[in-house]
Amino acid sequence: MTSSPPFGRAVCAMVTPFADDGSLDLDGAQELAARLVDGGCDGLVLSGTTGESPTTSDDEKAALVRAVAQAVGGRAAVVAGVGTADTRHTVEAARAAQAAGADGVLVVTPYYSRPPQAAVEAHFRRVADSVGVPLMLYDIPGRTGTRVEPDTMLRLAEHPRIVAVKDCAYDLLGSSKVIARSSLAYYSGCEELNLPLRAVGGAGFVSTVANVAAPQLRAALDAYDAGDNARATALNQRTLPLAELMMASGLPGTVTAKALLTALGLPAGPVREPLQPAGREATDGLLRAYTELTGHRLVETSQLRT
């Protein structure tokens, strides 16, 4: 089991706050980042899918890294999502993120084109060779159409700057094999697998739900690390209703996270099209689940900022 994960144990896949007119809200991003770190996040992933990377520009992504690094640099790892379907563009984005102050980069498997394993490996190596910061690979075949096979992971683990994996492959056997045979730090990218992955040697989590419930998610892993398995199980089970509503109710996690952050009076703002905001019924359900998990009372749906 990794004793000192490269980006900490509790990593939040942070939303990207926008102003009411849809422009980037850098002040809001700094405020939200500071709150998340104060609440127990060891690291922040910026410009992942939760951060609406498909609809933010390269300039916006770099500006976001600069702002958040200024706000929390030294207190938490700042990891920039830079993955695209184009190797050259990904290399450019990775270099820009490093120049802006990122402590690491998150690189997703090239999507849609479904490259074979040799091409996937070459893509990741090209990015790793182009920068001086560590890489977290993002394995999410349900979105990209291509799995990073365990044997490919083991070869990539030999690269000195490829140090971690955000694991959304839903293959505990495959992940366990790589964990056992490499030094890669495996982070659960699926909240329902946070505790199971930790139990087979995972490093922690990269979570969308952590935008609103980082202390609760972290508490389950802390209990496990302290040897209190029964408490870890109970704490993990308490987080599942909110995680299910946020991540498996048919709405993107960005939409549900922003609905709850708005209810808390925290920076979030609108989502960019083609995403649409959560409706009243969905938001009411999210508020109930959040209140049951945290005990925090929130404003009524009718009072939410728009």
PDB file of C-alpha atoms in Angstrom:
ATOM      1  CA  MET A   1       0.000   0.000   0.000  1.00  0.00           C
ATOM      2  CA  THR A   2       1.329   3.412  -0.912  1.00  0.00           C
ATOM      3  CA  SER A   3       2.572   5.098   2.286  1.00  0.00           C
ATOM      4  CA  SER A   4       2.802   8.616   0.911  1.00  0.00           C
ATOM      5  CA  PRO A   5       0.541   9.140  -2.107  1.00  0.00           C
ATOM      6  CA  PRO A   6       1.874  11.738  -4.538  1.00  0.00           C
ATOM      7  CA  PHE A   7      -1.231  13.939  -4.394  1.00  0.00           C
ATOM      8  CA  GLY A   8      -2.463  13.099  -0.905  1.00  0.00           C
ATOM      9  CA  ARG A   9      -5.334  10.746  -0.126  1.00  0.00           C
ATOM     10  CA  ALA A  10      -8.442  12.934  -0.434  1.00  0.00           C
ATOM     11  CA  VAL A  11      -8.514  14.704  -3.786  1.00  0.00           C
ATOM     12  CA  CYS A  12     -11.471  16.737  -5.006  1.00  0.00           C
ATOM     13  CA  ALA A  13     -12.406  16.915  -8.673  1.00  0.00           C
ATOM     14  CA  MET A  14     -13.344  20.570  -8.337  1.00  0.00           C
ATOM     15  CA  VAL A  15     -16.075  22.295 -10.307  1.00  0.00           C
ATOM     16  CA  THR A  16     -15.118  25.390 -12.275  1.00  0.00           C
ATOM     17  CA  PRO A  17     -17.064  28.375 -10.916  1.00  0.00           C
ATOM     18  CA  PHE A  18     -18.618  30.710 -13.463  1.00  0.00           C
ATOM     19  CA  ALA A  19     -20.183  34.136 -13.022  1.00  0.00           C
ATOM     20  CA  ASP A  20     -23.866  34.610 -13.779  1.00  0.00           C
ATOM     21  CA  ASP A  21     -22.990  35.594 -17.344  1.00  0.00           C
ATOM     22  CA  GLY A  22     -21.084  32.328 -17.838  1.00  0.00           C
ATOM     23  CA  SER A  23     -17.591  33.824 -17.666  1.00  0.00           C
ATOM     24  CA  LEU A  24     -14.834  32.297 -15.555  1.00  0.00           C
ATOM     25  CA  ASP A  25     -15.065  33.299 -11.889  1.00  0.00           C
ATOM     26  CA  LEU A  26     -11.474  33.241 -10.674  1.00  0.00           C
ATOM     27  CA  ASP A  27     -12.230  34.858  -7.316  1.00  0.00           C
ATOM     28  CA  GLY A  28     -14.888  32.230  -6.758  1.00  0.00           C
ATOM     29  CA  ALA A  29     -12.457  29.479  -7.734  1.00  0.00           C
ATOM     30  CA  GLN A  30      -9.966  30.695  -5.162  1.00  0.00           C
ATOM     31  CA  GLU A  31     -12.653  30.860  -2.480  1.00  0.00           C
ATOM     32  CA  LEU A  32     -13.941  27.383  -3.251  1.00  0.00           C
ATOM     33  CA  ALA A  33     -10.445  25.904  -3.434  1.00  0.00           C
ATOM     34  CA  ALA A  34      -9.532  27.336  -0.039  1.00  0.00           C
ATOM     35  CA  ARG A  35     -12.732  25.957   1.491  1.00  0.00           C
ATOM     36  CA  LEU A  36     -12.113  22.497   0.079  1.00  0.00           C
ATOM     37  CA  VAL A  37      -8.569  22.407   1.413  1.00  0.00           C
ATOM     38  CA  ASP A  38      -9.732  23.683   4.800  1.00  0.00           C
ATOM     39  CA  GLY A  39     -12.295  20.880   4.753  1.00  0.00           C
ATOM     40  CA  GLY A  40      -9.721  18.143   4.368  1.00  0.00           C
ATOM     41  CA  CYS A  41      -8.818  17.902   0.691  1.00  0.00           C
ATOM     42  CA  ASP A  42      -5.144  17.132   0.141  1.00  0.00           C
ATOM     43  CA  GLY A  43      -5.370  17.895  -3.565  1.00  0.00           C
ATOM     44  CA  LEU A  44      -7.579  19.468  -6.189  1.00  0.00           C
ATOM     45  CA  VAL A  45      -8.061  18.327  -9.768  1.00  0.00           C
ATOM     46  CA  LEU A  46      -8.917  21.271 -11.990  1.00  0.00           C
ATOM     47  CA  SER A  47     -10.440  21.090 -15.469  1.00  0.00           C
ATOM     48  CA  GLY A  48     -11.511  17.497 -15.315  1.00  0.00           C
ATOM     49  CA  THR A  49     -14.917  16.565 -16.657  1.00  0.00           C
ATOM     50  CA  THR A  50     -16.406  17.836 -13.386  1.00  0.00           C
ATOM     51  CA  GLY A  51     -14.589  21.095 -14.099  1.00  0.00           C
ATOM     52  CA  GLU A  52     -16.310  21.308 -17.507  1.00  0.00           C
ATOM     53  CA  SER A  53     -13.126  20.813 -19.487  1.00  0.00           C
ATOM     54  CA  PRO A  54     -15.022  20.202 -22.750  1.00  0.00           C
ATOM     55  CA  THR A  55     -16.405  23.753 -22.670  1.00  0.00           C
ATOM     56  CA  THR A  56     -13.509  25.774 -21.242  1.00  0.00           C
ATOM     57  CA  SER A  57     -10.741  27.213 -23.387  1.00  0.00           C
ATOM     58  CA  ASP A  58      -7.018  26.583 -23.049  1.00  0.00           C
ATOM     59  CA  ASP A  59      -6.575  30.144 -21.771  1.00  0.00           C
ATOM     60  CA  GLU A  60      -9.284  29.654 -19.168  1.00  0.00           C
ATOM     61  CA  LYS A  61      -7.718  26.415 -17.990  1.00  0.00           C
ATOM     62  CA  ALA A  62      -4.322  28.065 -17.535  1.00  0.00           C
ATOM     63  CA  ALA A  63      -5.865  31.043 -15.740  1.00  0.00           C
ATOM     64  CA  LEU A  64      -7.697  28.681 -13.400  1.00  0.00           C
ATOM     65  CA  VAL A  65      -4.480  26.861 -12.478  1.00  0.00           C
ATOM     66  CA  ARG A  66      -2.709  30.149 -11.778  1.00  0.00           C
ATOM     67  CA  ALA A  67      -5.529  31.404  -9.556  1.00  0.00           C
ATOM     68  CA  VAL A  68      -5.948  28.202  -7.555  1.00  0.00           C
ATOM     69  CA  ALA A  69      -2.199  27.666  -7.167  1.00  0.00           C
ATOM     70  CA  GLN A  70      -1.974  31.188  -5.799  1.00  0.00           C
ATOM     71  CA  ALA A  71      -4.777  30.463  -3.324  1.00  0.00           C
ATOM     72  CA  VAL A  72      -3.778  27.038  -2.012  1.00  0.00           C
ATOM     73  CA  GLY A  73      -0.308  26.299  -3.373  1.00  0.00           C
ATOM     74  CA  GLY A  74       1.844  24.787  -0.645  1.00  0.00           C
ATOM     75  CA  ARG A  75      -1.225  23.532   1.241  1.00  0.00           C
ATOM     76  CA  ALA A  76      -2.585  21.136  -1.373  1.00  0.00           C
ATOM     77  CA  ALA A  77      -1.552  19.561  -4.643  1.00  0.00           C
ATOM     78  CA  VAL A  78      -2.961  21.321  -7.702  1.00  0.00           C
ATOM     79  CA  VAL A  79      -3.466  18.841 -10.538  1.00  0.00           C
ATOM     80  CA  ALA A  80      -4.532  20.110 -13.950  1.00  0.00           C
ATOM     81  CA  GLY A  81      -6.651  18.076 -16.303  1.00  0.00           C
ATOM     82  CA  VAL A  82      -4.974  18.287 -19.697  1.00  0.00           C
ATOM     83  CA  GLY A  83      -6.164  15.204 -21.565  1.00  0.00           C
ATOM     84  CA  THR A  84      -7.549  15.490 -25.079  1.00  0.00           C
ATOM     85  CA  ALA A  85      -7.985  13.172 -28.045  1.00  0.00           C
ATOM     86  CA  ASP A  86      -4.985  14.834 -29.728  1.00  0.00           C
ATOM     87  CA  THR A  87      -1.493  13.998 -28.446  1.00  0.00           C
ATOM     88  CA  ARG A  88       0.027  17.260 -29.656  1.00  0.00           C
ATOM     89  CA  HIS A  89      -2.704  19.324 -28.012  1.00  0.00           C
ATOM     90  CA  THR A  90      -2.348  17.332 -24.793  1.00  0.00           C
ATOM     91  CA  VAL A  91       1.400  18.000 -24.712  1.00  0.00           C
ATOM     92  CA  GLU A  92       0.787  21.724 -25.215  1.00  0.00           C
ATOM     93  CA  ALA A  93      -1.826  21.756 -22.462  1.00  0.00           C
ATOM     94  CA  ALA A  94       0.456  19.873 -20.072  1.00  0.00           C
ATOM     95  CA  ARG A  95       3.290  22.338 -20.642  1.00  0.00           C
ATOM     96  CA  ALA A  96       0.928  25.267 -20.146  1.00  0.00           C
ATOM     97  CA  ALA A  97      -0.354  23.766 -16.894  1.00  0.00           C
ATOM     98  CA  GLN A  98       3.163  23.292 -15.574  1.00  0.00           C
ATOM     99  CA  ALA A  99       4.041  26.871 -16.501  1.00  0.00           C
ATOM    100  CA  ALA A 100       0.909  28.088 -14.706  1.00  0.00           C
ATOM    101  CA  GLY A 101       1.950  26.376 -11.478  1.00  0.00           C
ATOM    102  CA  ALA A 102       0.348  22.919 -11.528  1.00  0.00           C
ATOM    103  CA  ASP A 103       1.943  20.300  -9.285  1.00  0.00           C
ATOM    104  CA  GLY A 104       0.854  17.521 -11.620  1.00  0.00           C
ATOM    105  CA  VAL A 105      -1.356  16.764 -14.601  1.00  0.00           C
ATOM    106  CA  LEU A 106      -4.270  14.389 -15.139  1.00  0.00           C
ATOM    107  CA  VAL A 107      -4.197  12.765 -18.574  1.00  0.00           C
ATOM    108  CA  VAL A 108      -7.202  10.819 -19.825  1.00  0.00           C
ATOM    109  CA  THR A 109      -6.995   8.080 -22.432  1.00  0.00           C
ATOM    110  CA  PRO A 110      -7.541   9.537 -25.929  1.00  0.00           C
ATOM    111  CA  TYR A 111     -11.254   9.252 -26.554  1.00  0.00           C
ATOM    112  CA  TYR A 112     -13.516   8.422 -29.480  1.00  0.00           C
ATOM    113  CA  SER A 113     -10.737   7.290 -31.847  1.00  0.00           C
ATOM    114  CA  ARG A 114     -10.194   4.145 -29.730  1.00  0.00           C
ATOM    115  CA  PRO A 115      -6.444   3.730 -30.286  1.00  0.00           C
ATOM    116  CA  PRO A 116      -4.865   0.304 -29.695  1.00  0.00           C
ATOM    117  CA  GLN A 117      -2.797  -0.308 -26.583  1.00  0.00           C
ATOM    118  CA  ALA A 118       0.541   0.496 -28.211  1.00  0.00           C
ATOM    119  CA  ALA A 119      -0.813   3.886 -29.278  1.00  0.00           C
ATOM    120  CA  VAL A 120      -2.302   4.537 -25.835  1.00  0.00           C
ATOM    121  CA  GLU A 121       1.055   3.797 -24.241  1.00  0.00           C
ATOM    122  CA  ALA A 122       2.891   6.033 -26.714  1.00  0.00           C
ATOM    123  CA  HIS A 123       0.441   8.872 -26.044  1.00  0.00           C
ATOM    124  CA  PHE A 124       0.997   8.813 -22.299  1.00  0.00           C
ATOM    125  CA  ARG A 125       4.763   8.514 -22.696  1.00  0.00           C
ATOM    126  CA  ARG A 126       4.874  11.509 -25.037  1.00  0.00           C
ATOM    127  CA  VAL A 127       3.088  13.640 -22.473  1.00  0.00           C
ATOM    128  CA  ALA A 128       5.249  12.388 -19.613  1.00  0.00           C
ATOM    129  CA  ASP A 129       8.420  13.084 -21.613  1.00  0.00           C
ATOM    130  CA  SER A 130       7.277  16.644 -22.351  1.00  0.00           C
ATOM    131  CA  VAL A 131       6.910  17.955 -18.784  1.00  0.00           C
ATOM    132  CA  GLY A 132       8.725  17.938 -15.475  1.00  0.00           C
ATOM    133  CA  VAL A 133       5.717  17.316 -13.228  1.00  0.00           C
ATOM    134  CA  PRO A 134       4.172  13.952 -12.311  1.00  0.00           C
ATOM    135  CA  LEU A 135       1.279  12.444 -14.253  1.00  0.00           C
ATOM    136  CA  MET A 136      -1.921  10.830 -13.055  1.00  0.00           C
ATOM    137  CA  LEU A 137      -3.410   8.628 -15.767  1.00  0.00           C
ATOM    138  CA  TYR A 138      -7.203   8.576 -16.054  1.00  0.00           C
ATOM    139  CA  ASP A 139      -8.656   5.193 -16.985  1.00  0.00           C
ATOM    140  CA  ILE A 140     -12.373   5.560 -17.727  1.00  0.00           C
ATOM    141  CA  PRO A 141     -13.286   3.275 -20.618  1.00  0.00           C
ATOM    142  CA  GLY A 142     -17.001   3.939 -20.218  1.00  0.00           C
ATOM    143  CA  ARG A 143     -16.370   7.494 -21.427  1.00  0.00           C
ATOM    144  CA  THR A 144     -13.377   7.081 -23.714  1.00  0.00           C
ATOM    145  CA  GLY A 145     -14.181   3.756 -25.336  1.00  0.00           C
ATOM    146  CA  THR A 146     -10.687   2.423 -24.575  1.00  0.00           C
ATOM    147  CA  ARG A 147      -9.393   0.612 -21.499  1.00  0.00           C
ATOM    148  CA  VAL A 148      -5.824   1.039 -20.334  1.00  0.00           C
ATOM    149  CA  GLU A 149      -5.098  -2.655 -19.932  1.00  0.00           C
ATOM    150  CA  PRO A 150      -3.209  -3.823 -16.816  1.00  0.00           C
ATOM    151  CA  ASP A 151      -0.156  -4.866 -18.828  1.00  0.00           C
ATOM    152  CA  THR A 152      -0.056  -1.404 -20.402  1.00  0.00           C
ATOM    153  CA  MET A 153      -0.293   0.175 -16.952  1.00  0.00           C
ATOM    154  CA  LEU A 154       2.625  -1.918 -15.737  1.00  0.00           C
ATOM    155  CA  ARG A 155       4.804  -0.785 -18.626  1.00  0.00           C
ATOM    156  CA  LEU A 156       3.815   2.847 -18.082  1.00  0.00           C
ATOM    157  CA  ALA A 157       4.631   2.526 -14.383  1.00  0.00           C
ATOM    158  CA  GLU A 158       8.271   2.246 -15.374  1.00  0.00           C
ATOM    159  CA  HIS A 159       8.258   5.916 -16.465  1.00  0.00           C
ATOM    160  CA  PRO A 160       9.599   8.075 -13.607  1.00  0.00           C
ATOM    161  CA  ARG A 161       6.911  10.743 -14.002  1.00  0.00           C
ATOM    162  CA  ILE A 162       3.899   8.429 -14.328  1.00  0.00           C
ATOM    163  CA  VAL A 163       3.033   8.004 -10.669  1.00  0.00           C
ATOM    164  CA  ALA A 164      -0.734   7.624 -10.253  1.00  0.00           C
ATOM    165  CA  VAL A 165      -4.009   6.445 -11.764  1.00  0.00           C
ATOM    166  CA  LYS A 166      -7.532   7.761 -11.431  1.00  0.00           C
ATOM    167  CA  ASP A 167      -9.354   4.460 -11.679  1.00  0.00           C
ATOM    168  CA  CYS A 168     -12.828   4.323 -13.204  1.00  0.00           C
ATOM    169  CA  ALA A 169     -12.371   0.982 -14.968  1.00  0.00           C
ATOM    170  CA  TYR A 170     -14.627  -0.971 -12.585  1.00  0.00           C
ATOM    171  CA  ASP A 171     -12.157  -3.859 -12.528  1.00  0.00           C
ATOM    172  CA  LEU A 172     -10.894  -4.515  -9.011  1.00  0.00           C
ATOM    173  CA  LEU A 173      -9.022  -7.599 -10.150  1.00  0.00           C
ATOM    174  CA  GLY A 174      -7.112  -5.704 -12.831  1.00  0.00           C
ATOM    175  CA  SER A 175      -6.441  -2.775 -10.518  1.00  0.00           C
ATOM    176  CA  SER A 176      -5.284  -5.108  -7.752  1.00  0.00           C
ATOM    177  CA  LYS A 177      -2.807  -6.760 -10.106  1.00  0.00           C
ATOM    178  CA  VAL A 178      -1.256  -3.422 -11.059  1.00  0.00           C
ATOM    179  CA  ILE A 179      -1.154  -2.233  -7.441  1.00  0.00           C
ATOM    180  CA  ALA A 180       0.594  -5.448  -6.409  1.00  0.00           C
ATOM    181  CA  ARG A 181       3.200  -5.264  -9.148  1.00  0.00           C
ATOM    182  CA  SER A 182       3.977  -1.542  -9.365  1.00  0.00           C
ATOM    183  CA  SER A 183       4.369   1.604  -7.311  1.00  0.00           C
ATOM    184  CA  LEU A 184       1.482   3.389  -9.040  1.00  0.00           C
ATOM    185  CA  ALA A 185      -0.823   5.182  -6.599  1.00  0.00           C
ATOM    186  CA  TYR A 186      -4.373   4.119  -7.454  1.00  0.00           C
ATOM    187  CA  TYR A 187      -7.118   6.648  -6.727  1.00  0.00           C
ATOM    188  CA  SER A 188     -10.752   5.644  -6.873  1.00  0.00           C
ATOM    189  CA  GLY A 189     -12.653   7.799  -9.337  1.00  0.00           C
ATOM    190  CA  CYS A 190     -15.974   6.164  -8.422  1.00  0.00           C
ATOM    191  CA  GLU A 191     -17.261   7.012  -4.958  1.00  0.00           C
ATOM    192  CA  GLU A 192     -18.847   3.599  -4.372  1.00  0.00           C
ATOM    193  CA  LEU A 193     -15.392   2.035  -4.786  1.00  0.00           C
ATOM    194  CA  ASN A 194     -13.468   4.394  -2.478  1.00  0.00           C
ATOM    195  CA  LEU A 195     -13.320   1.928   0.401  1.00  0.00           C
ATOM    196  CA  PRO A 196     -13.042  -1.290  -1.646  1.00  0.00           C
ATOM    197  CA  LEU A 197     -10.110   0.077  -3.638  1.00  0.00           C
ATOM    198  CA  ARG A 198      -8.409   1.281  -0.473  1.00  0.00           C
ATOM    199  CA  ALA A 199      -8.779  -2.197   0.969  1.00  0.00           C
ATOM    200  CA  VAL A 200      -6.791  -3.720  -1.918  1.00  0.00           C
ATOM    201  CA  GLY A 201      -4.019  -1.131  -1.722  1.00  0.00           C
ATOM    202  CA  GLY A 202      -5.464   1.998  -3.290  1.00  0.00           C
ATOM    203  CA  ALA A 203      -4.098   5.397  -2.318  1.00  0.00           C
ATOM    204  CA  GLY A 204      -7.330   7.355  -1.885  1.00  0.00           C
ATOM    205  CA  PHE A 205      -9.928   9.013  -4.073  1.00  0.00           C
ATOM    206  CA  VAL A 206     -10.469  11.687  -6.702  1.00  0.00           C
ATOM    207  CA  SER A 207     -14.079  12.643  -6.090  1.00  0.00           C
ATOM    208  CA  THR A 208     -16.788  14.911  -7.469  1.00  0.00           C
ATOM    209  CA  VAL A 209     -18.875  14.362  -4.339  1.00  0.00           C
ATOM    210  CA  ALA A 210     -15.955  15.832  -2.360  1.00  0.00           C
ATOM    211  CA  ASN A 211     -17.033  19.278  -3.603  1.00  0.00           C
ATOM    212  CA  VAL A 212     -19.723  19.113  -0.912  1.00  0.00           C
ATOM    213  CA  ALA A 213     -18.831  16.177   1.369  1.00  0.00           C
ATOM    214  CA  ALA A 214     -15.063  15.802   1.548  1.00  0.00           C
ATOM    215  CA  PRO A 215     -14.922  15.353   5.356  1.00  0.00           C
ATOM    216  CA  GLN A 216     -17.447  12.509   5.222  1.00  0.00           C
ATOM    217  CA  LEU A 217     -15.688  10.719   2.368  1.00  0.00           C
ATOM    218  CA  ARG A 218     -12.337  11.104   4.055  1.00  0.00           C
ATOM    219  CA  ALA A 219     -13.628   9.892   7.410  1.00  0.00           C
ATOM    220  CA  ALA A 220     -14.332   6.423   6.014  1.00  0.00           C
ATOM    221  CA  LEU A 221     -10.769   6.048   4.757  1.00  0.00           C
ATOM    222  CA  ASP A 222      -9.346   7.476   7.984  1.00  0.00           C
ATOM    223  CA  ALA A 223     -11.276   4.883   9.991  1.00  0.00           C
ATOM    224  CA  TYR A 224     -10.015   2.110   7.744  1.00  0.00           C
ATOM    225  CA  ASP A 225      -6.434   3.336   8.094  1.00  0.00           C
ATOM    226  CA  ALA A 226      -6.896   3.361  11.877  1.00  0.00           C
ATOM    227  CA  GLY A 227      -7.877  -0.309  11.757  1.00  0.00           C
ATOM    228  CA  ASP A 228     -11.554   0.248  12.618  1.00  0.00           C
ATOM    229  CA  ASN A 229     -13.113  -1.662   9.747  1.00  0.00           C
ATOM    230  CA  ALA A 230     -16.629  -1.675  11.188  1.00  0.00           C
ATOM    231  CA  ARG A 231     -16.637   2.098  11.544  1.00  0.00           C
ATOM    232  CA  ALA A 232     -15.125   2.535   8.076  1.00  0.00           C
ATOM    233  CA  THR A 233     -17.899   0.396   6.600  1.00  0.00           C
ATOM    234  CA  ALA A 234     -20.603   2.316   8.441  1.00  0.00           C
ATOM    235  CA  LEU A 235     -19.199   5.698   7.446  1.00  0.00           C
ATOM    236  CA  ASN A 236     -18.823   4.603   3.840  1.00  0.00           C
ATOM    237  CA  GLN A 237     -22.398   3.347   3.748  1.00  0.00           C
ATOM    238  CA  ARG A 238     -23.671   6.689   5.007  1.00  0.00           C
ATOM    239  CA  THR A 239     -22.156   8.467   1.993  1.00  0.00           C
ATOM    240  CA  LEU A 240     -23.777   6.187  -0.588  1.00  0.00           C
ATOM    241  CA  PRO A 241     -27.240   7.804  -0.880  1.00  0.00           C
ATOM    242  CA  LEU A 242     -25.729  11.204  -1.699  1.00  0.00           C
ATOM    243  CA  ALA A 243     -23.127   9.670  -3.989  1.00  0.00           C
ATOM    244  CA  GLU A 244     -25.818   7.780  -5.876  1.00  0.00           C
ATOM    245  CA  LEU A 245     -27.961  10.873  -6.372  1.00  0.00           C
ATOM    246  CA  MET A 246     -24.990  12.962  -7.447  1.00  0.00           C
ATOM    247  CA  MET A 247     -23.335  10.436  -9.741  1.00  0.00           C
ATOM    248  CA  ALA A 248     -25.897   7.841 -10.841  1.00  0.00           C
ATOM    249  CA  SER A 249     -29.236   9.615 -11.110  1.00  0.00           C
ATOM    250  CA  GLY A 250     -28.964  10.511 -14.776  1.00  0.00           C
ATOM    251  CA  LEU A 251     -27.521  13.976 -14.180  1.00  0.00           C
ATOM    252  CA  PRO A 252     -23.810  14.724 -14.665  1.00  0.00           C
ATOM    253  CA  GLY A 253     -21.843  15.193 -11.468  1.00  0.00           C
ATOM    254  CA  THR A 254     -21.025  18.749 -12.499  1.00  0.00           C
ATOM    255  CA  VAL A 255     -24.721  19.599 -12.511  1.00  0.00           C
ATOM    256  CA  THR A 256     -25.467  18.028  -9.142  1.00  0.00           C
ATOM    257  CA  ALA A 257     -22.359  19.438  -7.468  1.00  0.00           C
ATOM    258  CA  LYS A 258     -23.124  22.951  -8.673  1.00  0.00           C
ATOM    259  CA  ALA A 259     -26.717  22.665  -7.469  1.00  0.00           C
ATOM    260  CA  LEU A 260     -25.552  21.812  -3.955  1.00  0.00           C
ATOM    261  CA  LEU A 261     -22.729  24.352  -3.887  1.00  0.00           C
ATOM    262  CA  THR A 262     -25.203  27.044  -4.867  1.00  0.00           C
ATOM    263  CA  ALA A 263     -27.490  25.915  -2.061  1.00  0.00           C
ATOM    264  CA  LEU A 264     -24.590  26.319   0.341  1.00  0.00           C
ATOM    265  CA  GLY A 265     -23.997  29.837  -0.915  1.00  0.00           C
ATOM    266  CA  LEU A 266     -20.616  28.854  -2.317  1.00  0.00           C
ATOM    267  CA  PRO A 267     -19.128  29.771  -5.696  1.00  0.00           C
ATOM    268  CA  ALA A 268     -20.397  27.574  -8.487  1.00  0.00           C
ATOM    269  CA  GLY A 269     -22.525  29.521 -10.947  1.00  0.00           C
ATOM    270  CA  PRO A 270     -24.216  28.097 -14.000  1.00  0.00           C
ATOM    271  CA  VAL A 271     -23.131  25.163 -16.121  1.00  0.00           C
ATOM    272  CA  ARG A 272     -22.172  25.726 -19.731  1.00  0.00           C
ATOM    273  CA  GLU A 273     -24.203  24.276 -22.544  1.00  0.00           C
ATOM    274  CA  PRO A 274     -24.883  21.616 -23.570  1.00  0.00           C
ATOM    275  CA  LEU A 275     -25.292  20.919 -19.818  1.00  0.00           C
ATOM    276  CA  GLN A 276     -28.424  22.256 -18.162  1.00  0.00           C
ATOM    277  CA  PRO A 277     -29.012  23.064 -14.483  1.00  0.00           C
ATOM    278  CA  ALA A 278     -30.705  20.623 -12.152  1.00  0.00           C
ATOM    279  CA  GLY A 279     -34.466  21.008 -11.894  1.00  0.00           C
ATOM    280  CA  ARG A 280     -36.332  21.632  -8.678  1.00  0.00           C
ATOM    281  CA  GLU A 281     -37.281  18.004  -8.011  1.00  0.00           C
ATOM    282  CA  ALA A 282     -33.713  16.782  -8.494  1.00  0.00           C
ATOM    283  CA  THR A 283     -32.321  19.591  -6.378  1.00  0.00           C
ATOM    284  CA  ASP A 284     -34.764  18.900  -3.545  1.00  0.00           C
ATOM    285  CA  GLY A 285     -33.640  15.273  -3.485  1.00  0.00           C
ATOM    286  CA  LEU A 286     -29.994  16.301  -3.410  1.00  0.00           C
ATOM    287  CA  LEU A 287     -30.657  18.690  -0.539  1.00  0.00           C
ATOM    288  CA  ARG A 288     -32.390  15.999   1.504  1.00  0.00           C
ATOM    289  CA  ALA A 289     -29.543  13.519   0.978  1.00  0.00           C
ATOM    290  CA  TYR A 290     -26.929  16.146   1.764  1.00  0.00           C
ATOM    291  CA  THR A 291     -28.704  17.194   4.966  1.00  0.00           C
ATOM    292  CA  GLU A 292     -29.066  13.571   6.105  1.00  0.00           C
ATOM    293  CA  LEU A 293     -25.348  12.969   5.573  1.00  0.00           C
ATOM    294  CA  THR A 294     -23.936  16.161   7.036  1.00  0.00           C
ATOM    295  CA  GLY A 295     -26.632  17.520   9.346  1.00  0.00           C
ATOM    296  CA  HIS A 296     -26.347  20.917   7.669  1.00  0.00           C
ATOM    297  CA  ARG A 297     -29.573  22.801   7.042  1.00  0.00           C
ATOM    298  CA  LEU A 298     -29.742  24.439   3.635  1.00  0.00           C
ATOM    299  CA  VAL A 299     -31.920  27.101   2.062  1.00  0.00           C
ATOM    300  CA  GLU A 300     -35.110  26.097   0.287  1.00  0.00           C
ATOM    301  CA  THR A 301     -34.920  25.390  -3.425  1.00  0.00           C
ATOM    302  CA  SER A 302     -36.930  28.507  -4.174  1.00  0.00           C
ATOM    303  CA  GLN A 303     -34.169  30.607  -2.579  1.00  0.00           C
ATOM    304  CA  LEU A 304     -31.317  29.145  -4.622  1.00  0.00           C
ATOM    305  CA  ARG A 305     -29.269  31.528  -6.695  1.00  0.00           C
ATOM    306  CA  THR A 306     -29.789  31.245 -10.425  1.00  0.00           C
TER     307      THR A 306
END
